[in-house]
mmCIF file of C-alpha atoms in Angstrom:
data_model
loop_
_atom_site.group_PDB
_atom_site.id
_atom_site.type_symbol
_atom_site.label_atom_id
_atom_site.label_comp_id
_atom_site.label_asym_id
_atom_site.label_seq_id
_atom_site.Cartn_x
_atom_site.Cartn_y
_atom_site.Cartn_z
ATOM 1 C CA MET Q 1 -5.546 29.546 -33.791
ATOM 2 C CA SER Q 2 -7.932 26.975 -35.146
ATOM 3 C CA SER Q 3 -7.620 23.558 -33.583
ATOM 4 C CA PRO Q 4 -7.282 20.502 -35.790
ATOM 5 C CA ARG Q 5 -10.004 17.923 -35.421
ATOM 6 C CA ALA Q 6 -10.279 14.378 -36.575
ATOM 7 C CA SER Q 7 -12.256 14.513 -39.794
ATOM 8 C CA HIS Q 8 -13.528 10.952 -39.839
ATOM 9 C CA ARG Q 9 -14.199 8.011 -37.619
ATOM 10 C CA GLY Q 10 -10.857 6.220 -37.525
ATOM 11 C CA PRO Q 11 -7.465 6.169 -35.838
ATOM 12 C CA ALA Q 12 -6.064 9.505 -34.698
ATOM 13 C CA THR Q 13 -2.852 10.785 -36.252
ATOM 14 C CA MET Q 14 -2.005 13.500 -33.729
ATOM 15 C CA PHE Q 15 -3.171 15.267 -30.605
ATOM 16 C CA ILE Q 16 -2.935 18.864 -29.432
ATOM 17 C CA LEU Q 17 -1.382 19.481 -26.024
ATOM 18 C CA VAL Q 18 -2.170 22.603 -24.012
ATOM 19 C CA GLY Q 19 -0.402 24.718 -21.421
ATOM 20 C CA PHE Q 20 -2.686 26.765 -19.202
ATOM 21 C CA PRO Q 21 -5.876 27.642 -21.114
ATOM 22 C CA GLY Q 22 -6.615 31.362 -20.927
ATOM 23 C CA MET Q 23 -3.012 32.178 -19.993
ATOM 24 C CA GLU Q 24 -1.431 31.827 -23.447
ATOM 25 C CA ASP Q 25 0.135 35.293 -23.208
ATOM 26 C CA SER Q 26 2.052 34.215 -20.092
ATOM 27 C CA HIS Q 27 3.322 30.888 -21.460
ATOM 28 C CA PHE Q 28 6.712 32.250 -22.518
ATOM 29 C CA ARG Q 29 7.399 33.609 -19.025
ATOM 30 C CA LEU Q 30 6.073 30.460 -17.326
ATOM 31 C CA ALA Q 31 8.596 28.366 -19.246
ATOM 32 C CA PHE Q 32 11.501 29.910 -17.288
ATOM 33 C CA PRO Q 33 10.428 28.635 -13.836
ATOM 34 C CA LEU Q 34 9.526 25.340 -15.523
ATOM 35 C CA CYS Q 35 13.053 25.120 -16.935
ATOM 36 C CA PHE Q 36 14.450 25.901 -13.478
ATOM 37 C CA LEU Q 37 12.352 23.108 -11.928
ATOM 38 C CA PHE Q 38 13.550 20.724 -14.623
ATOM 39 C CA MET Q 39 17.201 21.484 -13.855
ATOM 40 C CA VAL Q 40 16.594 21.169 -10.098
ATOM 41 C CA ALA Q 41 14.886 17.799 -10.606
ATOM 42 C CA VAL Q 42 17.603 16.343 -12.841
ATOM 43 C CA LEU Q 43 20.622 17.799 -11.024
ATOM 44 C CA GLY Q 44 19.174 17.127 -7.577
ATOM 45 C CA ASN Q 45 18.410 13.478 -8.265
ATOM 46 C CA CYS Q 46 21.709 12.936 -10.098
ATOM 47 C CA THR Q 47 23.498 14.379 -7.053
ATOM 48 C CA VAL Q 48 21.649 11.993 -4.732
ATOM 49 C CA ILE Q 49 22.603 9.016 -6.919
ATOM 50 C CA TYR Q 50 26.253 10.133 -7.113
ATOM 51 C CA ILE Q 51 26.564 10.679 -3.345
ATOM 52 C CA ILE Q 52 25.032 7.294 -2.547
ATOM 53 C CA LYS Q 53 27.381 5.647 -5.059
ATOM 54 C CA VAL Q 54 30.597 7.162 -3.690
ATOM 55 C CA GLU Q 55 29.705 7.211 0.030
ATOM 56 C CA ARG Q 56 30.190 3.653 1.275
ATOM 57 C CA SER Q 57 28.336 4.387 4.530
ATOM 58 C CA LEU Q 58 25.204 4.907 2.429
ATOM 59 C CA HIS Q 59 25.315 1.441 0.846
ATOM 60 C CA GLU Q 60 22.321 0.401 2.923
ATOM 61 C CA PRO Q 61 18.831 -0.740 1.823
ATOM 62 C CA MET Q 62 17.142 2.592 2.558
ATOM 63 C CA TYR Q 63 19.613 4.543 0.418
ATOM 64 C CA LEU Q 64 19.754 1.961 -2.364
ATOM 65 C CA PHE Q 65 15.964 2.243 -2.652
ATOM 66 C CA LEU Q 66 16.379 6.025 -2.598
ATOM 67 C CA CYS Q 67 18.808 5.674 -5.513
ATOM 68 C CA MET Q 68 16.121 3.781 -7.467
ATOM 69 C CA LEU Q 69 13.544 6.439 -6.572
ATOM 70 C CA ALA Q 70 15.864 9.200 -7.801
ATOM 71 C CA ALA Q 71 16.463 7.363 -11.105
ATOM 72 C CA ILE Q 72 12.701 7.028 -11.649
ATOM 73 C CA ASP Q 73 12.193 10.728 -10.883
ATOM 74 C CA ILE Q 74 14.848 11.650 -13.466
ATOM 75 C CA MET Q 75 13.091 9.558 -16.125
ATOM 76 C CA ILE Q 76 9.717 11.115 -15.255
ATOM 77 C CA ALA Q 77 11.216 14.588 -15.623
ATOM 78 C CA LEU Q 78 12.855 13.689 -18.949
ATOM 79 C CA SER Q 79 9.642 12.167 -20.334
ATOM 80 C CA THR Q 80 7.463 15.207 -19.598
ATOM 81 C CA MET Q 81 9.279 18.488 -18.999
ATOM 82 C CA PRO Q 82 11.118 18.990 -22.348
ATOM 83 C CA LYS Q 83 7.840 18.790 -24.282
ATOM 84 C CA MET Q 84 6.175 21.101 -21.778
ATOM 85 C CA MET Q 85 8.915 23.693 -22.256
ATOM 86 C CA ALA Q 86 8.530 23.350 -26.037
ATOM 87 C CA ILE Q 87 4.810 24.096 -25.640
ATOM 88 C CA PHE Q 88 5.418 27.215 -23.543
ATOM 89 C CA TRP Q 89 8.437 28.564 -25.435
ATOM 90 C CA PHE Q 90 7.871 27.518 -29.048
ATOM 91 C CA LYS Q 91 4.104 26.781 -29.150
ATOM 92 C CA SER Q 92 4.964 23.228 -30.232
ATOM 93 C CA THR Q 93 1.603 21.797 -29.188
ATOM 94 C CA ASN Q 94 1.327 18.949 -31.730
ATOM 95 C CA ILE Q 95 2.249 15.431 -30.690
ATOM 96 C CA ALA Q 96 2.003 12.421 -32.997
ATOM 97 C CA PHE Q 97 -0.415 9.691 -31.953
ATOM 98 C CA ASP Q 98 2.292 7.042 -31.482
ATOM 99 C CA ALA Q 99 4.540 9.499 -29.624
ATOM 100 C CA CYS Q 100 1.594 10.263 -27.343
ATOM 101 C CA LEU Q 101 1.177 6.550 -26.618
ATOM 102 C CA VAL Q 102 4.886 6.185 -25.816
ATOM 103 C CA GLN Q 103 4.776 9.155 -23.452
ATOM 104 C CA MET Q 104 1.599 7.779 -21.864
ATOM 105 C CA PHE Q 105 3.275 4.410 -21.236
ATOM 106 C CA CYS Q 106 6.375 6.074 -19.770
ATOM 107 C CA ILE Q 107 4.404 8.307 -17.401
ATOM 108 C CA HIS Q 108 2.063 5.611 -16.111
ATOM 109 C CA SER Q 109 4.655 2.823 -15.886
ATOM 110 C CA LEU Q 110 7.171 5.071 -14.096
ATOM 111 C CA SER Q 111 4.445 6.122 -11.653
ATOM 112 C CA GLY Q 112 3.723 2.445 -10.993
ATOM 113 C CA MET Q 113 7.429 1.787 -10.434
ATOM 114 C CA GLU Q 114 7.681 4.742 -8.032
ATOM 115 C CA SER Q 115 4.728 3.429 -6.033
ATOM 116 C CA THR Q 116 6.415 0.003 -5.768
ATOM 117 C CA ILE Q 117 9.708 1.529 -4.593
ATOM 118 C CA LEU Q 118 7.895 3.630 -1.977
ATOM 119 C CA LEU Q 119 6.293 0.410 -0.718
ATOM 120 C CA ALA Q 120 9.714 -1.275 -0.610
ATOM 121 C CA MET Q 121 11.084 1.658 1.383
ATOM 122 C CA ALA Q 122 8.203 1.329 3.865
ATOM 123 C CA PHE Q 123 8.983 -2.399 4.200
ATOM 124 C CA ASP Q 124 12.637 -1.493 4.837
ATOM 125 C CA ARG Q 125 11.649 0.890 7.660
ATOM 126 C CA TYR Q 126 9.301 -1.759 9.094
ATOM 127 C CA ILE Q 127 12.056 -4.405 9.202
ATOM 128 C CA ALA Q 128 14.654 -1.927 10.515
ATOM 129 C CA ILE Q 129 12.455 -0.814 13.439
ATOM 130 C CA CYS Q 130 10.456 -3.963 14.242
ATOM 131 C CA TYR Q 131 13.171 -6.568 13.540
ATOM 132 C CA PRO Q 132 16.486 -4.669 13.700
ATOM 133 C CA LEU Q 133 18.625 -7.771 14.298
ATOM 134 C CA SER Q 134 17.313 -9.439 11.134
ATOM 135 C CA HIS Q 135 17.404 -6.341 8.927
ATOM 136 C CA SER Q 136 20.728 -7.013 7.202
ATOM 137 C CA SER Q 137 19.965 -10.690 6.660
ATOM 138 C CA ILE Q 138 16.496 -10.061 5.195
ATOM 139 C CA LEU Q 139 17.289 -7.121 2.915
ATOM 140 C CA THR Q 140 20.499 -8.295 1.301
ATOM 141 C CA THR Q 141 21.932 -6.584 -1.770
ATOM 142 C CA PRO Q 142 20.765 -9.344 -4.178
ATOM 143 C CA ARG Q 143 17.238 -9.123 -2.752
ATOM 144 C CA ILE Q 144 17.233 -5.344 -3.109
ATOM 145 C CA ALA Q 145 18.271 -5.755 -6.760
ATOM 146 C CA LYS Q 146 15.435 -8.262 -7.274
ATOM 147 C CA ILE Q 147 12.945 -5.824 -5.727
ATOM 148 C CA GLY Q 148 14.146 -3.121 -8.129
ATOM 149 C CA LEU Q 149 13.730 -5.499 -11.070
ATOM 150 C CA LEU Q 150 10.280 -6.483 -9.812
ATOM 151 C CA ALA Q 151 9.299 -2.798 -9.656
ATOM 152 C CA ILE Q 152 10.285 -2.355 -13.320
ATOM 153 C CA ILE Q 153 8.436 -5.488 -14.457
ATOM 154 C CA ARG Q 154 5.361 -4.683 -12.389
ATOM 155 C CA GLY Q 155 5.104 -1.089 -13.636
ATOM 156 C CA ALA Q 156 5.592 -2.064 -17.279
ATOM 157 C CA ALA Q 157 3.223 -5.057 -17.098
ATOM 158 C CA LEU Q 158 0.413 -3.173 -15.355
ATOM 159 C CA MET Q 159 0.571 -0.076 -17.559
ATOM 160 C CA GLY Q 160 1.498 -1.783 -20.856
ATOM 161 C CA PRO Q 161 -2.140 -2.524 -21.826
ATOM 162 C CA LEU Q 162 -3.162 1.163 -21.538
ATOM 163 C CA PRO Q 163 -1.664 2.282 -24.905
ATOM 164 C CA ILE Q 164 -3.039 -0.897 -26.513
ATOM 165 C CA PHE Q 165 -6.552 -0.073 -25.319
ATOM 166 C CA ILE Q 166 -6.172 3.466 -26.701
ATOM 167 C CA LYS Q 167 -4.778 2.180 -30.011
ATOM 168 C CA ARG Q 168 -7.972 0.221 -30.731
ATOM 169 C CA LEU Q 169 -10.261 3.258 -30.286
ATOM 170 C CA PRO Q 170 -11.531 5.456 -33.147
ATOM 171 C CA PHE Q 171 -11.359 9.235 -32.717
ATOM 172 C CA CYS Q 172 -13.766 11.577 -34.462
ATOM 173 C CA ARG Q 173 -14.128 14.405 -31.958
ATOM 174 C CA SER Q 174 -11.773 17.150 -30.854
ATOM 175 C CA ASN Q 175 -8.178 15.974 -30.565
ATOM 176 C CA ILE Q 176 -7.282 18.647 -28.004
ATOM 177 C CA LEU Q 177 -6.042 17.203 -24.721
ATOM 178 C CA SER Q 178 -6.403 19.074 -21.440
ATOM 179 C CA HIS Q 179 -2.794 18.665 -20.232
ATOM 180 C CA SER Q 180 0.747 19.356 -21.371
ATOM 181 C CA TYR Q 181 1.398 15.635 -21.741
ATOM 182 C CA CYS Q 182 -0.526 12.460 -22.540
ATOM 183 C CA LEU Q 183 -2.476 10.696 -19.808
ATOM 184 C CA HIS Q 184 -4.653 7.641 -20.371
ATOM 185 C CA GLN Q 185 -7.703 9.105 -18.625
ATOM 186 C CA ASP Q 186 -7.394 12.265 -20.713
ATOM 187 C CA VAL Q 187 -6.904 10.632 -24.132
ATOM 188 C CA MET Q 188 -9.649 8.027 -23.760
ATOM 189 C CA LYS Q 189 -12.313 10.709 -23.249
ATOM 190 C CA LEU Q 190 -11.748 11.925 -26.820
ATOM 191 C CA ALA Q 191 -12.763 8.574 -28.337
ATOM 192 C CA CYS Q 192 -16.068 8.209 -30.182
ATOM 193 C CA ALA Q 193 -16.595 4.589 -29.128
ATOM 194 C CA SER Q 194 -17.228 2.780 -25.877
ATOM 195 C CA ILE Q 195 -14.385 3.236 -23.386
ATOM 196 C CA LYS Q 196 -15.798 0.803 -20.832
ATOM 197 C CA VAL Q 197 -12.748 -1.486 -21.104
ATOM 198 C CA ASN Q 198 -10.405 1.477 -20.553
ATOM 199 C CA VAL Q 199 -12.394 2.695 -17.543
ATOM 200 C CA ILE Q 200 -12.603 -0.750 -15.926
ATOM 201 C CA TYR Q 201 -8.929 -1.560 -16.465
ATOM 202 C CA GLY Q 202 -7.851 1.877 -15.234
ATOM 203 C CA LEU Q 203 -9.943 1.390 -12.087
ATOM 204 C CA VAL Q 204 -8.493 -2.092 -11.549
ATOM 205 C CA VAL Q 205 -4.936 -0.740 -11.849
ATOM 206 C CA ILE Q 206 -5.612 2.083 -9.386
ATOM 207 C CA ILE Q 207 -7.213 -0.245 -6.835
ATOM 208 C CA PHE Q 208 -4.869 -3.240 -7.073
ATOM 209 C CA ALA Q 209 -1.630 -1.326 -7.685
ATOM 210 C CA ILE Q 210 -1.626 2.222 -6.318
ATOM 211 C CA GLY Q 211 -4.420 1.543 -3.830
ATOM 212 C CA LEU Q 212 -2.868 -1.701 -2.578
ATOM 213 C CA ASP Q 213 0.564 -0.083 -2.264
ATOM 214 C CA SER Q 214 -0.798 2.832 -0.233
ATOM 215 C CA LEU Q 215 -2.726 0.415 2.008
ATOM 216 C CA LEU Q 216 0.378 -1.712 2.652
ATOM 217 C CA ILE Q 217 2.447 1.416 3.347
ATOM 218 C CA SER Q 218 -0.164 2.541 5.887
ATOM 219 C CA LEU Q 219 -0.149 -0.924 7.451
ATOM 220 C CA SER Q 220 3.653 -0.843 7.689
ATOM 221 C CA TYR Q 221 3.543 2.441 9.568
ATOM 222 C CA PHE Q 222 0.840 1.120 11.877
ATOM 223 C CA PHE Q 223 3.216 -1.653 12.974
ATOM 224 C CA ILE Q 224 6.122 0.797 13.085
ATOM 225 C CA LEU Q 225 4.204 3.096 15.453
ATOM 226 C CA LYS Q 226 3.111 0.120 17.534
ATOM 227 C CA ALA Q 227 6.727 -1.016 17.891
ATOM 228 C CA ALA Q 228 7.984 2.525 18.552
ATOM 229 C CA LEU Q 229 5.572 2.988 21.461
ATOM 230 C CA GLY Q 230 7.371 0.166 23.255
ATOM 231 C CA LEU Q 231 10.739 1.948 23.046
ATOM 232 C CA THR Q 232 12.245 4.578 25.308
ATOM 233 C CA GLN Q 233 11.543 8.179 24.349
ATOM 234 C CA GLU Q 234 15.051 8.711 22.968
ATOM 235 C CA ALA Q 235 14.978 5.484 20.952
ATOM 236 C CA ARG Q 236 11.443 6.274 19.734
ATOM 237 C CA VAL Q 237 12.452 9.707 18.455
ATOM 238 C CA LYS Q 238 15.530 8.258 16.735
ATOM 239 C CA ALA Q 239 13.551 5.417 15.129
ATOM 240 C CA LEU Q 240 10.717 7.605 13.874
ATOM 241 C CA GLY Q 241 13.221 10.238 12.734
ATOM 242 C CA THR Q 242 14.511 7.777 10.121
ATOM 243 C CA CYS Q 243 10.984 7.603 8.649
ATOM 244 C CA ILE Q 244 10.315 11.329 8.173
ATOM 245 C CA SER Q 245 11.919 11.627 4.727
ATOM 246 C CA HIS Q 246 10.053 8.563 3.457
ATOM 247 C CA ILE Q 247 6.739 9.827 4.851
ATOM 248 C CA CYS Q 248 7.297 13.126 3.014
ATOM 249 C CA ALA Q 249 8.055 11.242 -0.224
ATOM 250 C CA VAL Q 250 4.873 9.171 0.214
ATOM 251 C CA PHE Q 251 2.728 12.276 0.660
ATOM 252 C CA LEU Q 252 4.434 14.050 -2.264
ATOM 253 C CA PHE Q 253 3.517 11.130 -4.537
ATOM 254 C CA TYR Q 254 0.123 9.902 -3.342
ATOM 255 C CA VAL Q 255 -1.645 13.176 -2.428
ATOM 256 C CA PRO Q 256 -1.272 14.777 -5.918
ATOM 257 C CA PHE Q 257 -2.007 11.398 -7.569
ATOM 258 C CA ILE Q 258 -5.238 10.928 -5.618
ATOM 259 C CA GLY Q 259 -6.163 14.582 -6.153
ATOM 260 C CA LEU Q 260 -5.653 14.290 -9.925
ATOM 261 C CA SER Q 261 -7.720 11.085 -10.062
ATOM 262 C CA MET Q 262 -10.545 12.750 -8.132
ATOM 263 C CA VAL Q 263 -10.479 15.844 -10.323
ATOM 264 C CA HIS Q 264 -10.605 13.758 -13.508
ATOM 265 C CA ARG Q 265 -13.489 11.670 -12.210
ATOM 266 C CA PHE Q 266 -15.583 14.256 -10.363
ATOM 267 C CA GLY Q 267 -14.210 17.782 -10.400
ATOM 268 C CA LYS Q 268 -13.416 18.821 -13.958
ATOM 269 C CA THR Q 269 -15.350 21.927 -14.911
ATOM 270 C CA HIS Q 270 -15.258 23.919 -18.109
ATOM 271 C CA GLY Q 271 -13.236 27.114 -17.855
ATOM 272 C CA SER Q 272 -11.288 25.837 -14.834
ATOM 273 C CA ASN Q 273 -7.567 25.126 -14.751
ATOM 274 C CA ILE Q 274 -7.745 22.987 -11.606
ATOM 275 C CA HIS Q 275 -7.212 19.710 -13.488
ATOM 276 C CA THR Q 276 -4.230 21.189 -15.360
ATOM 277 C CA VAL Q 277 -2.665 22.475 -12.141
ATOM 278 C CA MET Q 278 -3.184 19.129 -10.373
ATOM 279 C CA ALA Q 279 -1.679 17.226 -13.312
ATOM 280 C CA ASN Q 280 1.440 19.400 -13.305
ATOM 281 C CA VAL Q 281 1.774 19.148 -9.515
ATOM 282 C CA HIS Q 282 1.451 15.353 -9.723
ATOM 283 C CA LEU Q 283 4.407 14.989 -12.117
ATOM 284 C CA LEU Q 284 6.596 18.008 -11.291
ATOM 285 C CA VAL Q 285 6.565 18.156 -7.489
ATOM 286 C CA PRO Q 286 7.970 14.707 -6.504
ATOM 287 C CA PRO Q 287 11.052 14.835 -8.812
ATOM 288 C CA VAL Q 288 11.857 18.366 -7.612
ATOM 289 C CA LEU Q 289 11.231 17.985 -3.878
ATOM 290 C CA ASN Q 290 12.323 14.391 -3.178
ATOM 291 C CA PRO Q 291 16.080 15.114 -3.433
ATOM 292 C CA LEU Q 292 15.627 18.305 -1.388
ATOM 293 C CA VAL Q 293 13.716 16.447 1.349
ATOM 294 C CA TYR Q 294 16.284 13.653 1.559
ATOM 295 C CA GLY Q 295 19.153 16.121 1.279
ATOM 296 C CA VAL Q 296 17.858 18.119 4.242
ATOM 297 C CA LYS Q 297 16.783 15.194 6.435
ATOM 298 C CA THR Q 298 19.652 12.751 5.736
ATOM 299 C CA LYS Q 299 22.812 13.807 7.592
ATOM 300 C CA GLN Q 300 25.235 11.828 5.407
ATOM 301 C CA ILE Q 301 23.832 13.257 2.164
ATOM 302 C CA ARG Q 302 23.674 16.777 3.595
ATOM 303 C CA HIS Q 303 27.279 16.679 4.843
ATOM 304 C CA ARG Q 304 28.565 15.264 1.568
ATOM 305 C CA MET Q 305 26.791 17.991 -0.402
ATOM 306 C CA LEU Q 306 28.195 20.673 1.924
ATOM 307 C CA ARG Q 307 31.745 19.291 1.553
ATOM 308 C CA ALA Q 308 31.405 19.311 -2.239
ATOM 309 C CA PHE Q 309 30.076 22.887 -2.150
ATOM 310 C CA CYS Q 310 32.928 24.021 0.094
ATOM 311 C CA ARG Q 311 35.515 22.466 -2.248
ATOM 312 C CA MET Q 312 33.942 24.247 -5.226
ATOM 313 C CA LYS Q 313 33.907 27.529 -3.307
ATOM 314 C CA SER Q 314 37.556 27.215 -2.251
ATOM 315 C CA CYS Q 315 38.556 26.563 -5.850
#
């Protein structure tokens, strides 16, 4: 199939998304596990939100932040996976320029919001372990709501300029992207003008948003470990046990994100699907695995899910 190209130096009208280059014959079959992952992500996170809502014992800061994280994961899945399945099942690879910008904003802003919520969850664990007597007075429900609102504003404000910077660029080269969805670092490389502003702003966002969040999370756990070492062995195991699910969520988000950034900057090679695989892992893995991790490691959520399953089975 011949690939459309921009015929003149000017604004793009559409882009071409790809699945896995060189594996076009397998795209139809690959869409089935993708559809399964999509259902697991949406149903799993909706279940977490529902259980936290109805279980009064879970109306605590850690679980309220988890509720926000699950909502963000649902929106990430909804903004990416349906189009990906359309690519694999129906070869619907075209995406309008403005639709690409909207998807780009959604992906990047939601990622920024998720990073902020993960930082808030680390702060919650820090207060709960280092200052347990002040935990309930510091993280009140109104303050938790304000943190959630701040996460939304921060993500939207930081990532809002990215589509604007893309909008101003002319495109006269290939309009074929290297992923199944629109990323800023992928789209900007197709421009036939200087992208210095895009590169600098993207680097600033990574350093002062994602990089700062990961640094503060690491610092929180340094103080958590320092405080835990002063506890008895039983209390230490119990305290650190409450952090395991959050640590898993942090690794599920930051490791693929850092890997994708490194691949885009240093490791992309022609004929290799490594950047495509990393991009899909970055967006698909956290929404799918986060509810499973918290469902397995959180006793209240696990027991509630088992009770619901038993009721369905008895019916």
